[in-house]
Coordinates of C-alpha atoms in Angstrom, one line a residue:
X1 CA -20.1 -91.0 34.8
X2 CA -19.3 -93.0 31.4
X3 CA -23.3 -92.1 30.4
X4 CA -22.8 -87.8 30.6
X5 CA -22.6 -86.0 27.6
X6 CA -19.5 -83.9 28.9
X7 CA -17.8 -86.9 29.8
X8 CA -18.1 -88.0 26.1
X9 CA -17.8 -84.8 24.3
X10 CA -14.4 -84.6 26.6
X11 CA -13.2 -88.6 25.3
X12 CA -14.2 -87.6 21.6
X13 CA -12.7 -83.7 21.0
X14 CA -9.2 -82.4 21.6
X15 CA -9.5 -80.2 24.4
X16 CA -7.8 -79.9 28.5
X17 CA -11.2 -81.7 30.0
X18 CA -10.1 -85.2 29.9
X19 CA -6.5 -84.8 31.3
X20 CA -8.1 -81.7 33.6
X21 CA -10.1 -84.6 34.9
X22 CA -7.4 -87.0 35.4
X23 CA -5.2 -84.6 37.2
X24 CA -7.7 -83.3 39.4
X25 CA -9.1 -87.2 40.5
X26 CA -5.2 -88.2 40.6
X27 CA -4.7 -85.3 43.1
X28 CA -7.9 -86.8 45.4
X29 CA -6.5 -89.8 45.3
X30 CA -2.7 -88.7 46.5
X31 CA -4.1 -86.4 49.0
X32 CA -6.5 -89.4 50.7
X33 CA -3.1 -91.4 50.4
X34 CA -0.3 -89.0 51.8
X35 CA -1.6 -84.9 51.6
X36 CA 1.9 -84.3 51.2
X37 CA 2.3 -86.2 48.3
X38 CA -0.9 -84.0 46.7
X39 CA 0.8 -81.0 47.4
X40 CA 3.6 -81.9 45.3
X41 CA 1.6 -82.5 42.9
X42 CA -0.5 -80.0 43.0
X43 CA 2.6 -77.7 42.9
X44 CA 3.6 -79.1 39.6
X45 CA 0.0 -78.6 38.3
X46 CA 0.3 -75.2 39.4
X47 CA 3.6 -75.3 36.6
X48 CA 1.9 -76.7 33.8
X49 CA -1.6 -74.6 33.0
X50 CA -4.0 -72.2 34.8
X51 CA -6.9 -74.4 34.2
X52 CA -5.9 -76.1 37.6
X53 CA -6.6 -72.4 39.7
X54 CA -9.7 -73.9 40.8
X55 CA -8.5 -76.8 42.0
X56 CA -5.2 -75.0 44.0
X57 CA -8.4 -72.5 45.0
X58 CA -10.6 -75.3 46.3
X59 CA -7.9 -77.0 48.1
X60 CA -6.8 -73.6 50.0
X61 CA -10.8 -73.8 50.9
X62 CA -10.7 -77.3 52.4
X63 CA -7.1 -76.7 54.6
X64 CA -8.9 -73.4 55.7
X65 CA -11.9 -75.1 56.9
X66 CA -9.7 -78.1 58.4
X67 CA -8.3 -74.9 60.3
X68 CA -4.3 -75.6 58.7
X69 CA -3.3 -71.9 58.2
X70 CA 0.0 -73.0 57.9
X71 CA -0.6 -75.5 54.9
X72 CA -3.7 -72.4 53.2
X73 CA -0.1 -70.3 53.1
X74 CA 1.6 -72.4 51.1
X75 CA -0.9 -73.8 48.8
X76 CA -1.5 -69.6 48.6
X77 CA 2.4 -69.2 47.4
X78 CA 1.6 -72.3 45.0
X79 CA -1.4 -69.5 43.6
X80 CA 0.3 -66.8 43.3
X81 CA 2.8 -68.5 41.2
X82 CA 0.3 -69.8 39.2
X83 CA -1.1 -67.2 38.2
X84 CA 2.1 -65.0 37.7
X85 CA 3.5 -67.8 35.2
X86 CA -0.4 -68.1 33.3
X87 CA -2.5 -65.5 34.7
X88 CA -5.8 -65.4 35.6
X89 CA -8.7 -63.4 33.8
X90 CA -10.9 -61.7 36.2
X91 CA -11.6 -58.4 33.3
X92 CA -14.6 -57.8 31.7
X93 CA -18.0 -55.9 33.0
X94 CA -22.0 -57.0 34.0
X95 CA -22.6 -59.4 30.8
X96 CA -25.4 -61.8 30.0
X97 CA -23.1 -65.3 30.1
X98 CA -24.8 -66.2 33.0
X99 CA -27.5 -68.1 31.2
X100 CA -25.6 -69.4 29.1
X101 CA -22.5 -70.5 31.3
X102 CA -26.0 -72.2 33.0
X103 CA -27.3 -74.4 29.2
X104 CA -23.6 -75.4 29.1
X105 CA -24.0 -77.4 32.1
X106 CA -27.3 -78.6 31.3
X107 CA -25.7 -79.7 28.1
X108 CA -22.5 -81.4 29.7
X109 CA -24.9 -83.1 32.4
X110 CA -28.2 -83.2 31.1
X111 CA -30.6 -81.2 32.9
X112 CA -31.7 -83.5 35.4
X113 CA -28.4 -84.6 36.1
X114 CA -27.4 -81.1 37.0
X115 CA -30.4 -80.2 39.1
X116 CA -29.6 -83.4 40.9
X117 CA -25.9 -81.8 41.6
X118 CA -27.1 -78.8 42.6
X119 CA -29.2 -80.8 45.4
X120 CA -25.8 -82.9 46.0
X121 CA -23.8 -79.7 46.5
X122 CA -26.5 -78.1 49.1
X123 CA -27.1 -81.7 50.9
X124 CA -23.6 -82.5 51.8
X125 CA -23.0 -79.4 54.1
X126 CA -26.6 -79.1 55.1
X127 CA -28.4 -82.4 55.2
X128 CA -25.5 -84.9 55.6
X129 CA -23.9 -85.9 58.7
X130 CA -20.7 -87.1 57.2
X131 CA -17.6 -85.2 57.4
X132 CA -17.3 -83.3 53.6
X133 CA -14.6 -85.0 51.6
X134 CA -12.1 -82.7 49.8
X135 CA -14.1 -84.0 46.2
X136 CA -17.2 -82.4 47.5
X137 CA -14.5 -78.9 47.9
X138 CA -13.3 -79.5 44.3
X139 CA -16.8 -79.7 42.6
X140 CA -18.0 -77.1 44.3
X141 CA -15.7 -74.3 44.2
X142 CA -14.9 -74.6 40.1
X143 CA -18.9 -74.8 40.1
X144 CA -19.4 -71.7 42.1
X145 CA -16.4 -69.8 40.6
X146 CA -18.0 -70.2 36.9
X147 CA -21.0 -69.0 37.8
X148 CA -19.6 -66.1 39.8
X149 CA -17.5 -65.4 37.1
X150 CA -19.5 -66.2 33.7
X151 CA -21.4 -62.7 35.2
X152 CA -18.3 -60.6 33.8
X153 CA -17.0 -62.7 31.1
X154 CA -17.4 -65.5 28.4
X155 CA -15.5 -68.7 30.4
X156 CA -13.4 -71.8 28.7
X157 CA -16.2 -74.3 30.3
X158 CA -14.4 -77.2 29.6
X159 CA -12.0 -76.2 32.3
X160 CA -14.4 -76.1 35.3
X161 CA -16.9 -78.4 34.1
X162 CA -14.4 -80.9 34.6
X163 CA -14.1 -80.7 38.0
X164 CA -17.7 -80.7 38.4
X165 CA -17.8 -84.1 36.3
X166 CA -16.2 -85.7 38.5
X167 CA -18.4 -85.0 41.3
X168 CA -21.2 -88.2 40.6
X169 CA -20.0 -90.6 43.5
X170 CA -21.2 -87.6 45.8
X171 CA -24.5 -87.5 43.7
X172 CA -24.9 -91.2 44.0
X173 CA -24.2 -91.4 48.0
X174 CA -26.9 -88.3 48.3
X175 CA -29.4 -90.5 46.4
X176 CA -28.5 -94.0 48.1
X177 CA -29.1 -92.2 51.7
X178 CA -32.4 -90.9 50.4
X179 CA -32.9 -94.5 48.9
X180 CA -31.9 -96.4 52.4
X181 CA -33.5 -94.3 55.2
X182 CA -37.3 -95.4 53.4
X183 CA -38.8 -98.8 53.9
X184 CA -39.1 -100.2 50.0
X185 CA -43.2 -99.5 49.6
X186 CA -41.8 -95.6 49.5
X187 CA -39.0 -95.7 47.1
X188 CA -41.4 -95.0 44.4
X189 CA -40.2 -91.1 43.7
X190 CA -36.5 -92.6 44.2
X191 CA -37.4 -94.9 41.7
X192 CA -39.1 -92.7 39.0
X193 CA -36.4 -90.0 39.4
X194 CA -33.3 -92.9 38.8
X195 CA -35.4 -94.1 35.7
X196 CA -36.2 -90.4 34.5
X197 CA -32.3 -90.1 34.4
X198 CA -31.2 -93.1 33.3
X199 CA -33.0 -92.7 30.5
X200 CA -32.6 -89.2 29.2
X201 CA -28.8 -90.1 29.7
X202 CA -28.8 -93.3 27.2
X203 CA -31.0 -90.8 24.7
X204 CA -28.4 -88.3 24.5
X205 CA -25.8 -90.9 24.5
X206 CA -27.6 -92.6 21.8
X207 CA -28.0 -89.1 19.8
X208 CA -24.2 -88.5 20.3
X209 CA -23.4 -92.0 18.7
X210 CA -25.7 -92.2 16.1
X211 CA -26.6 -88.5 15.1
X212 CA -26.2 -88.2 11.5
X213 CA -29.8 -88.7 11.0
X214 CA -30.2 -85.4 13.0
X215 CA -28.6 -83.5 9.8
X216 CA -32.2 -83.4 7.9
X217 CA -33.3 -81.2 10.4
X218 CA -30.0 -78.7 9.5
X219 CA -29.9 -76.3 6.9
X220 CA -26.2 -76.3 5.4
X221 CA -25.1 -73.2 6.6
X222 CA -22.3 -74.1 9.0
X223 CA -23.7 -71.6 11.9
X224 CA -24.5 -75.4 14.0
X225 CA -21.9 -75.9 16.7
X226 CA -21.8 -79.4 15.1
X227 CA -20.1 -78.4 11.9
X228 CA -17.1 -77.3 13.5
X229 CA -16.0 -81.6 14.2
X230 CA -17.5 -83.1 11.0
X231 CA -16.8 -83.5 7.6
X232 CA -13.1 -82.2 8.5
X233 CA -11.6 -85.4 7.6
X234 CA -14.2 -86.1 4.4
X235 CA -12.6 -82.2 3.3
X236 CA -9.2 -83.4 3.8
X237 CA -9.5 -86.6 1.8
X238 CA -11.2 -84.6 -0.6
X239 CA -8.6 -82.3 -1.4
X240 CA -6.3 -85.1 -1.0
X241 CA -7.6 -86.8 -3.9
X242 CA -7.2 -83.8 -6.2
X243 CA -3.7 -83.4 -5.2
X244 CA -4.0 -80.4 -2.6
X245 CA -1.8 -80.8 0.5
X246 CA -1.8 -77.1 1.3
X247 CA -5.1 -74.3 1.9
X248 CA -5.5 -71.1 2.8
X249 CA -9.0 -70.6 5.1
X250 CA -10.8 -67.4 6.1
X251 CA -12.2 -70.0 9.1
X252 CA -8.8 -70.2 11.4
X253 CA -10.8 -73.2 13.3
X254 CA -11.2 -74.9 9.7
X255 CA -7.6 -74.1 9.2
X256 CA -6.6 -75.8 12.7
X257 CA -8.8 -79.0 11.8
X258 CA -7.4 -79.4 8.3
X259 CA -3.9 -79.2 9.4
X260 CA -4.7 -81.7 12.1
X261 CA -5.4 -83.8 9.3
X262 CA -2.3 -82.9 7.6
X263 CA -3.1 -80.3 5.5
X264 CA -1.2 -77.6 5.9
X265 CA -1.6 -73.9 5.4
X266 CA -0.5 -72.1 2.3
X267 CA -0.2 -73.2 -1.3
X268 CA -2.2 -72.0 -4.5
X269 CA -5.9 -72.9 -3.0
X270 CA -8.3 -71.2 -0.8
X271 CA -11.1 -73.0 1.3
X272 CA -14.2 -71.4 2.5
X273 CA -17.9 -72.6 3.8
X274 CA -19.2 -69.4 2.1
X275 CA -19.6 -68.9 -1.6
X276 CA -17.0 -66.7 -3.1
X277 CA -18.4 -63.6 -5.2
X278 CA -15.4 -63.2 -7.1
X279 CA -13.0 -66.2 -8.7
X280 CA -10.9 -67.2 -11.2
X281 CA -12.0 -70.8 -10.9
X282 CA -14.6 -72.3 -7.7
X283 CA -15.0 -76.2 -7.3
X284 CA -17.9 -76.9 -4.9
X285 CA -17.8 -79.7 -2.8
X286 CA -20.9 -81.4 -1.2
X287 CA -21.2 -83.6 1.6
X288 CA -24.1 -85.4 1.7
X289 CA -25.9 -87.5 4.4
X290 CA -28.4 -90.2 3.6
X291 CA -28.8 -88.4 0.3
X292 CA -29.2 -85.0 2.0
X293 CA -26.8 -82.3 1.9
X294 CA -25.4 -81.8 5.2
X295 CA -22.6 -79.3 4.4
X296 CA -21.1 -77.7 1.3
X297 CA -17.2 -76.1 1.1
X298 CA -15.8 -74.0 -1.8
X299 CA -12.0 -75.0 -3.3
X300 CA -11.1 -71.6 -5.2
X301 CA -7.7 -71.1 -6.9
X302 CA -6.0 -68.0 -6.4

């Protein structure tokens, strides 16, 4: 769990994925304890964001298939109210997200990781002989309703990938009964495939961690998904030093990120990752990165 990239992207960025995480593993965990007391708090989930509609959905699923009509009524009022205080976006028409919905996983897993919970979703129902735990519900249904719905619309994948994150203890009891039911002299697949894993998980961990080399291989235009969490703090010092405590941005997410780090929005300065064609007076500052240039913004005056 520690070793996925999602798991670290979601401990490193400000986003809903960590705390989506914790509420959804805190509701598991009150449900196995007392239901009622995860109804509770799955009602005052249902208050606080509509990023927890796939877990209200999921747990509708599970009292439906334990055959509690009663209970799938109320947790269908706890919806309803959900969605009329947040909403829930079901617009948009045939689009091509689907594929891409699909490289985000891959990304927040690894690719062998997710093909390996795709084969934990399909074994629990169809292989497995144990009774299907609500986690398996949870995982599933926020899985199944991003793909479903990535074929209309452009999702928030933080919000469902979390729920699918937390799914690895089934992924490790599918592999541990293929792993037991075969006498040691045929673990050899088992084996290769837990290597194969292992290892491409410590590689991206590694490349997370220690990734600055990687900017050699960038051109400094910005247009890399990675420029949008670094160097903010490097700008902000920057502008810091030459006495600047308030920019305008054409970029609202540079904007966001600068004011994070206390620089606000206003004042007699402009900040841009693109060259200005017409100014009064344009300081360009350079970021560099083992001597290369890894990004370049433009302080203007107005």
């Amino acid at each position: 769990f520690a070793l996925l990239p999602g798991v670290n992207s979601a401990a490193l960025l400000v986003n809903t994925a960590s705390f989506v995480m914790f509420a959804a593993l805190l509701f598991i965990i009150c449900y196995e304890k007392n239901r009622y007391v995860g109804y509770v708090l799955l009602a005052i989930l249902a208050l606080i964001d509509n990023a927890f509609s796939a877990l209200i959905l999921s747990a509708i699923i599970y009292e439906f298939v334990q055959k509690r009509l009663a209970i799938c009524l109320l947790l269908s009022a706890i919806a309803t109210i959900n969605i009329a205080l947040h909403g829930f976006d079901v617009s948009g028409h045939p689009s091509g997200y689907f594929l891409d919905i699909f490289g985000l996983y891959g990304a927040i897993f690894s690719p062998l990781v997710l093909f390996y919970f795709i084969y934990a979703i399909y074994w629990y129902p169809f292989r497995s002989t144990q009774k299907i735990p609500l986690l398996w519900f949870v995982a599933t249904t926020a899985f199944v309703l991003s793909i479903l719905l990535s074929l209309r619309q452009n999702l928030p994948i933080e919000e469902y990938a979390a729920y699918a994150a937390i799914a690895i203890p089934l992924m490790i009891r599918a592999f541990m009964n293929s792993w037991r039911v075969r006498l040691p002299q045929f673990r050899k697949g088992q084996t290769i495939l837990a290597g194969a894993i292992l290892s491409s998980l410590l590689v991206v961990v590694g490349l997370t961690f220690f990734h600055m080399p990687l900017y050699f291989f960038l051109t400094p235009s910005g247009k890399h998904f990675a420029y949008e969490h670094h160097f903010t703090a490097e700008l902000a010092d920057r502008l810091r030093s030459l006495g600047i405590n308030q920019v305008e941005s054409d970029n609202n997410g540079l904007q966001v990120r600068l004011k994070f780090y206390n620089i606000g929005e206003g004042g007699t300065h402009s900040i841009s990752s693109r060259e200005p064609k017409d100014a009064n007076e344009t300081v360009r500052m350079d970021f560099t990165v083992m001597g290369h240039t890894a990004a370049s913004y433009y302080l203007t005056a107005k």
